[in-house]
PDB file of C-alpha atoms in Angstrom:
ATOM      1  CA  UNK W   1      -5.171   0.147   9.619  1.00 81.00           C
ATOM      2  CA  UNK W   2      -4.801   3.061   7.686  1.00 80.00           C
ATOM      3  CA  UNK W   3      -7.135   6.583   6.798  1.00 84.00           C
ATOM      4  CA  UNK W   4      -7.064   8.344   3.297  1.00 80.00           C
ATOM      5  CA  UNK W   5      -9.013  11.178   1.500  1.00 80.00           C
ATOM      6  CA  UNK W   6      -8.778   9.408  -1.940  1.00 72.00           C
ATOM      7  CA  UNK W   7     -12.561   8.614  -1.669  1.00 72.00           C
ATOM      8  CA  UNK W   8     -12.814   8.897  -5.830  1.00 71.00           C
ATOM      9  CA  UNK W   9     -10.367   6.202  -6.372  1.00 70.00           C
ATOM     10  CA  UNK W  10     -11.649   3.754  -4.369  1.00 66.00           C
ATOM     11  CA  UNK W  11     -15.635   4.086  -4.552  1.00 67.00           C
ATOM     12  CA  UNK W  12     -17.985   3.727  -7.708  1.00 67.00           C
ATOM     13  CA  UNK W  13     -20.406   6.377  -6.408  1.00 68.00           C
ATOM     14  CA  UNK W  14     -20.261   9.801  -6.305  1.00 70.00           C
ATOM     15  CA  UNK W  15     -19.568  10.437  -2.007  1.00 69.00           C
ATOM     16  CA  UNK W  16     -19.275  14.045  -0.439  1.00 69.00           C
ATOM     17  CA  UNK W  17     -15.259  14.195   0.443  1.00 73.00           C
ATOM     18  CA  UNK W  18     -16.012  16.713   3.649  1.00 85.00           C
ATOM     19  CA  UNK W  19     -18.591  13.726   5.120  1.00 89.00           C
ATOM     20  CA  UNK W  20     -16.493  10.792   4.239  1.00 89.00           C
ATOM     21  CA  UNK W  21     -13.148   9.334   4.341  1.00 89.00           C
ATOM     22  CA  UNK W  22     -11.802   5.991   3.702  1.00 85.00           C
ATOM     23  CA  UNK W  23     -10.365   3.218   6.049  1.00 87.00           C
ATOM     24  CA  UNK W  24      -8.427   0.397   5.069  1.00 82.00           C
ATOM     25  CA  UNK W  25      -6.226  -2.306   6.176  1.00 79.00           C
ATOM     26  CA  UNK W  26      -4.005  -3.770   4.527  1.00 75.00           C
ATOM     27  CA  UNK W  27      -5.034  -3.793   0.886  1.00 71.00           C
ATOM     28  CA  UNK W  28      -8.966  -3.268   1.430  1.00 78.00           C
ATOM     29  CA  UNK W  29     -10.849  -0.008   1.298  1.00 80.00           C
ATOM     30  CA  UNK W  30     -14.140   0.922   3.026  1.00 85.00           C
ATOM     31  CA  UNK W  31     -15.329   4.306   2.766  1.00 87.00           C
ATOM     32  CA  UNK W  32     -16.999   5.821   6.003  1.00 88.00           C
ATOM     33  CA  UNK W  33     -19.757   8.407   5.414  1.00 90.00           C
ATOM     34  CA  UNK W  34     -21.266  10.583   8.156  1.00 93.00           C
ATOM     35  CA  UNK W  35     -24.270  13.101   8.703  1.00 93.00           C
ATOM     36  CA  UNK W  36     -22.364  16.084   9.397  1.00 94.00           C
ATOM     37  CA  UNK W  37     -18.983  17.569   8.221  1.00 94.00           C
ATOM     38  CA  UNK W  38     -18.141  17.801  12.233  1.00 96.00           C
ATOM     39  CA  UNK W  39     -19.088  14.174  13.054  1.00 96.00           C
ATOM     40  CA  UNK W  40     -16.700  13.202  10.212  1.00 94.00           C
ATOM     41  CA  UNK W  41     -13.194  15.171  11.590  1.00 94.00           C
ATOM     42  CA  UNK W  42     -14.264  14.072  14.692  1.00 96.00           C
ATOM     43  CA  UNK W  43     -14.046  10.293  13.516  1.00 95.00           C
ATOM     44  CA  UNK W  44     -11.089  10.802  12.203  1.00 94.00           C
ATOM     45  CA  UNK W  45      -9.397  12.669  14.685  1.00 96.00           C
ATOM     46  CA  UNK W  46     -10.106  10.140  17.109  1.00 95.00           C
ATOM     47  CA  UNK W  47      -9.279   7.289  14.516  1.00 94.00           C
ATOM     48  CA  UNK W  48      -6.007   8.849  13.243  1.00 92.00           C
ATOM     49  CA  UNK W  49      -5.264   8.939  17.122  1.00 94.00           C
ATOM     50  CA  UNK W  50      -5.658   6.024  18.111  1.00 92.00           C
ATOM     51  CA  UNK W  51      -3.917   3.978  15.219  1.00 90.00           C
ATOM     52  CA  UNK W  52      -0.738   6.294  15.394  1.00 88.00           C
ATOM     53  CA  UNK W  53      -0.752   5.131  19.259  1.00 91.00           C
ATOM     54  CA  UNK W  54      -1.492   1.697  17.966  1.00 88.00           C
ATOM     55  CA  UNK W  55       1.391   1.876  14.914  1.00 85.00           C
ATOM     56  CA  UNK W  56       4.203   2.951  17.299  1.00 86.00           C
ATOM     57  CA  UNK W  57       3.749  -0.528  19.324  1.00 87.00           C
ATOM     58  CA  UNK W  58       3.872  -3.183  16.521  1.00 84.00           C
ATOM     59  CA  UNK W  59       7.184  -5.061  16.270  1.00 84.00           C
ATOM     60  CA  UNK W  60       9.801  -5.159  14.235  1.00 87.00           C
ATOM     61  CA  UNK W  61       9.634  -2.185  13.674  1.00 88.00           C
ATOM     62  CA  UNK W  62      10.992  -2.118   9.880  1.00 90.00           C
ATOM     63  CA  UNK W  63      10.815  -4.730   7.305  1.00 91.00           C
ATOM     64  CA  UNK W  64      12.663  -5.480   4.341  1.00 91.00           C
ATOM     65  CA  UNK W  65      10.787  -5.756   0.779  1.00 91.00           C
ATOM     66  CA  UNK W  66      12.119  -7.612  -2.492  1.00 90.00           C
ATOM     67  CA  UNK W  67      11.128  -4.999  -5.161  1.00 90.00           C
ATOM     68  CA  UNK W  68      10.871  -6.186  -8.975  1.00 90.00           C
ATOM     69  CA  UNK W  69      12.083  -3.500 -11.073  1.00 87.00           C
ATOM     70  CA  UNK W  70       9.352  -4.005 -14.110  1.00 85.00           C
ATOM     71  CA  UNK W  71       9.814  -0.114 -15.068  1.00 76.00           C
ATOM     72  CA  UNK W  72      11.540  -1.248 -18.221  1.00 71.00           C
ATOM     73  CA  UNK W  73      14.464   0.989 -17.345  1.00 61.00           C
ATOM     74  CA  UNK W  74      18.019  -1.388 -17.228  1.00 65.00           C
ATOM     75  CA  UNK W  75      19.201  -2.191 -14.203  1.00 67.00           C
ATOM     76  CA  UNK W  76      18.626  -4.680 -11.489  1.00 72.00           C
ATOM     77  CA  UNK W  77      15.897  -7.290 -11.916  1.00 84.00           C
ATOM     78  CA  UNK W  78      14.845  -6.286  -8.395  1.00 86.00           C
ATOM     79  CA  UNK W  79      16.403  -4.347  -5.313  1.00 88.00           C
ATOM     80  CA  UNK W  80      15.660  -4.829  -0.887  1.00 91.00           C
ATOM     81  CA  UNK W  81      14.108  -1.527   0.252  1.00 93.00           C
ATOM     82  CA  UNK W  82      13.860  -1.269   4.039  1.00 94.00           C
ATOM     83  CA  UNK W  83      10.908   0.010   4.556  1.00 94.00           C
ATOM     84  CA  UNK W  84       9.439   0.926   8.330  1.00 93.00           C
ATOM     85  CA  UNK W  85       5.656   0.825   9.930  1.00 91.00           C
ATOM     86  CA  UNK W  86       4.939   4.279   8.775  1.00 91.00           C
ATOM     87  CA  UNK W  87       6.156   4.194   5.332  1.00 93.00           C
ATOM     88  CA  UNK W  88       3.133   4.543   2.798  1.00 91.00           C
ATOM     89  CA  UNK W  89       3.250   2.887  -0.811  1.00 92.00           C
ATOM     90  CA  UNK W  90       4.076   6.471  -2.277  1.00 92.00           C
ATOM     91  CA  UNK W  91       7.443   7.015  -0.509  1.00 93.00           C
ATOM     92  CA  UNK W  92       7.881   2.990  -0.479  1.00 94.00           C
ATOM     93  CA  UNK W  93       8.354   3.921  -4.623  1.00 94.00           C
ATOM     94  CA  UNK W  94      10.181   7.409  -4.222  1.00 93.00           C
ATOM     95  CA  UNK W  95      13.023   4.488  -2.163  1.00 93.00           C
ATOM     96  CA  UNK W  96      12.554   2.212  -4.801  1.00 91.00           C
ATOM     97  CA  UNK W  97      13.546   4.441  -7.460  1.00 90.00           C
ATOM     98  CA  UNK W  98      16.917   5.721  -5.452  1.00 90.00           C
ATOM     99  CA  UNK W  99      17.965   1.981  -4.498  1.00 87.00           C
ATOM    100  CA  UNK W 100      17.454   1.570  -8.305  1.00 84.00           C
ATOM    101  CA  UNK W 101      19.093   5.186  -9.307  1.00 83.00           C
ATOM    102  CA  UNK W 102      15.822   5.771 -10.966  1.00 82.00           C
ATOM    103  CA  UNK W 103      15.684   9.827 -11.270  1.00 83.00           C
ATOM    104  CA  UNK W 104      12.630  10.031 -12.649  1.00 86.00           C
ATOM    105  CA  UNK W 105       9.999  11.627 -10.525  1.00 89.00           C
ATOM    106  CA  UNK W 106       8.314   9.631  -8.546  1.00 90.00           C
ATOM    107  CA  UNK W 107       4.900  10.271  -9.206  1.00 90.00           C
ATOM    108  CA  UNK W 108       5.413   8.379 -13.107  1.00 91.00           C
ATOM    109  CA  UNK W 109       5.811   5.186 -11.120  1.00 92.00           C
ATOM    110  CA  UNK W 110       3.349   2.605  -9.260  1.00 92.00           C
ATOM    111  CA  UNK W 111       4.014  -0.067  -6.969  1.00 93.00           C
ATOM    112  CA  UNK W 112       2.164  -3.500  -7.385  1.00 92.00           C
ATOM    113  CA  UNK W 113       1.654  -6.546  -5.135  1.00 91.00           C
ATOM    114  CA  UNK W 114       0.928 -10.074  -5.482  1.00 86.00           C
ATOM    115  CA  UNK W 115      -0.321 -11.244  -2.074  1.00 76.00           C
ATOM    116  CA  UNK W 116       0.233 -14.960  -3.100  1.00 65.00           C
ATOM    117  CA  UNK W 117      -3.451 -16.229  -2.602  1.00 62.00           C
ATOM    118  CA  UNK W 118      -3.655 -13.986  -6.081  1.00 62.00           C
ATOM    119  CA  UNK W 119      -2.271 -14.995  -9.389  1.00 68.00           C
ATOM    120  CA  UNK W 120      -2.579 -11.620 -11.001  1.00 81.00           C
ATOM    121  CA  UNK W 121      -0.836  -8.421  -9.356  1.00 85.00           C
ATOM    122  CA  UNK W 122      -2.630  -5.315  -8.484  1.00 84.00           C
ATOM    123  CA  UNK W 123      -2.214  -1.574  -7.893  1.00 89.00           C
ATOM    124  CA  UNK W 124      -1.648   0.146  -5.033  1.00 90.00           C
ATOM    125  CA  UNK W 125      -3.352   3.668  -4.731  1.00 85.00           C
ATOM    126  CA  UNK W 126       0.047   5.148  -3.462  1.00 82.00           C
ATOM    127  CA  UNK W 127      -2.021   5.982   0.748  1.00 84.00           C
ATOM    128  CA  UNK W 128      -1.365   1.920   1.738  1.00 88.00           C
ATOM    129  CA  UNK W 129       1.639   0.782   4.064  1.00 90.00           C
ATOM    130  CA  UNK W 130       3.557  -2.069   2.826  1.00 92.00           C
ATOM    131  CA  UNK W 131       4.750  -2.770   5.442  1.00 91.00           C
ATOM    132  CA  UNK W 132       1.295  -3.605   6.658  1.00 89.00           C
ATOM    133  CA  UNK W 133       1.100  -5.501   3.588  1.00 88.00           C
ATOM    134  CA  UNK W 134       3.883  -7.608   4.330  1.00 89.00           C
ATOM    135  CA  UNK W 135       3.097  -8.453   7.659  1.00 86.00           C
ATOM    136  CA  UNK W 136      -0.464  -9.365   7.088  1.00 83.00           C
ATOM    137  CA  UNK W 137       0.452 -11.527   4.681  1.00 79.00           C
ATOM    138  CA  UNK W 138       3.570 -13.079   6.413  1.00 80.00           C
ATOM    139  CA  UNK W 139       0.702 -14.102   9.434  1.00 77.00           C
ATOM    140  CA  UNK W 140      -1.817 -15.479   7.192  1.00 72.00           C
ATOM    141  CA  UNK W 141       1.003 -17.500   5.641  1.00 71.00           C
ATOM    142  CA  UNK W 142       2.403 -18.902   9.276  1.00 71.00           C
ATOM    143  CA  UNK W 143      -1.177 -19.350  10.381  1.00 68.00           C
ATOM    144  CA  UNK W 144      -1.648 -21.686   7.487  1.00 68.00           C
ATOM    145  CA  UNK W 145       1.376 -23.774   7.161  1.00 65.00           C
ATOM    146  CA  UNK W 146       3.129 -26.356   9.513  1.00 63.00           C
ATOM    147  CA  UNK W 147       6.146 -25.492  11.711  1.00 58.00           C
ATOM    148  CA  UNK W 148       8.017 -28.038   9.561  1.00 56.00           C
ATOM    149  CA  UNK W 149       6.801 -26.143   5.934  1.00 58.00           C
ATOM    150  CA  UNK W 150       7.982 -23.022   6.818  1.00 55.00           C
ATOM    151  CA  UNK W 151      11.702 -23.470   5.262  1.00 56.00           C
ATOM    152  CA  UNK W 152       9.227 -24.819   1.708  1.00 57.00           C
ATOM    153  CA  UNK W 153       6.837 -21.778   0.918  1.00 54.00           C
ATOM    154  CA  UNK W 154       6.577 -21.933  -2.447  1.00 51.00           C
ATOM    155  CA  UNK W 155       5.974 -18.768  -4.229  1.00 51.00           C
ATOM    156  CA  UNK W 156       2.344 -18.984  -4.369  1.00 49.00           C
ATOM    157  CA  UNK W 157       2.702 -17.901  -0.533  1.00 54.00           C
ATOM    158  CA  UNK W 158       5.033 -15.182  -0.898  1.00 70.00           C
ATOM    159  CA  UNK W 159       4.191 -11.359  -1.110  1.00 82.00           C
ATOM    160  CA  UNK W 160       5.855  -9.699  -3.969  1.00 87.00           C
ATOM    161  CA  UNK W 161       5.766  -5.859  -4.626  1.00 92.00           C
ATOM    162  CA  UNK W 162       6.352  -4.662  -8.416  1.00 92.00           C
ATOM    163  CA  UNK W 163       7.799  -1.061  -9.088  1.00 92.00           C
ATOM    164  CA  UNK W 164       5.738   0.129 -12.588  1.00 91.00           C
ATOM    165  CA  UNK W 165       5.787   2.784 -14.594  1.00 90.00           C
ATOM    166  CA  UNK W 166       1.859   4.373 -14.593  1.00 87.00           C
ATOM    167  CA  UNK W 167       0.469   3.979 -17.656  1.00 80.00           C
ATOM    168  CA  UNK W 168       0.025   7.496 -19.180  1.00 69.00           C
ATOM    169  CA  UNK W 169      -3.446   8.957 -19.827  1.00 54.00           C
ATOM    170  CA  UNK W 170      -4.329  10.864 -22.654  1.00 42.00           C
ATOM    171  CA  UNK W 171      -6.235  14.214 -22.639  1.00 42.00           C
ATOM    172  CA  UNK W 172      -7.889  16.023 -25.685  1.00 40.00           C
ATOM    173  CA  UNK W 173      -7.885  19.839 -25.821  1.00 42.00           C
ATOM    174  CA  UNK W 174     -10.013  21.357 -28.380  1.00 40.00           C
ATOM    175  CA  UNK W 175      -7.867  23.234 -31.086  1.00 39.00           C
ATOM    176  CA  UNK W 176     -10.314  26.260 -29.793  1.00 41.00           C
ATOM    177  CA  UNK W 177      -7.999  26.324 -26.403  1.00 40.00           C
TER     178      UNK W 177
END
């Protein structure tokens, strides 16, 4: 579990940022909203508390993750970042980029993920932990294949995270500026 600020880019409605904040694990997003702007930090003091405490027990405590390199720069079809329990997608891509000796800045890139139950891939915000991802994904998989199917999982069960380049977007300025 996971909290973020980025209430904007993951709700449709217009929410007050000092009475909400949004939880998530591993790839979903639920936005909590409170009466007052003290009931809120204290939510998320106690929250960001408690999962820290709860983070620093789970086992292994690293992962590795096959990155595709689909930033149409050359260079390696895909690269291993090791990536640990408090890495979040944003410095997941900043590694990326120097496994792939990518100098570009960071923030021009994206990583993606196919969770395998999904054909199509889809963004991550840049505040999720892949290695959350990963692991969520790797038990859903065990819980739902035999002991003797675990050396045939097809890539349709596999978790794959794509390194992007963001798609730019344009602003006008009047000529008057």
């Amino acid at each position: 579990m996971w909290l973020a600020e980025c209430i904007e880019e993951v709700s449709e409605t217009s929410l007050k940022g000092e009475l909400s904040f949004v939880l998530g694990w591993p790839t979903s997003n639920t936005v909590a909203t409170f009466g007052s702007k003290e009931d809120r930090n204290s939510w998320h003091l106690l929250l960001s508390r408690y999962i820290s405490k709860q983070r620093d027990l789970v086992e292994p405590r690293s992962v590795s993750l096959k990155v595709y390199n689909r930033a149409g720069d050359s260079g390696p079809q895909f690269q291993i970042v090791n990536v640990d329990r408090n890495d979040t997608t944003q410095e997941v891509v900043t590694m990326a980029l120097e496994t792939l000796g990518v100098k570009d800045d960071a923030r021009g890139y994206q990583l993606w993920v196919i969770s395998g139950k999904d054909e199509s891939a889809y963004p991550l915000i840049g505040h999720e932990f892949p290695y959350a991802i990963k692991l969520s994904h790797l038990r859903q998989t065990l819980d739902s294949v035999e002991n003797d199917q675990l050396r045939h999982i097809s890539k349709h069960h596999q978790c794959q995270f794509i390194l992007k380049k963001r798609k730019k977007t344009h602003t006008t300025q009047s000529s008057s500026e």
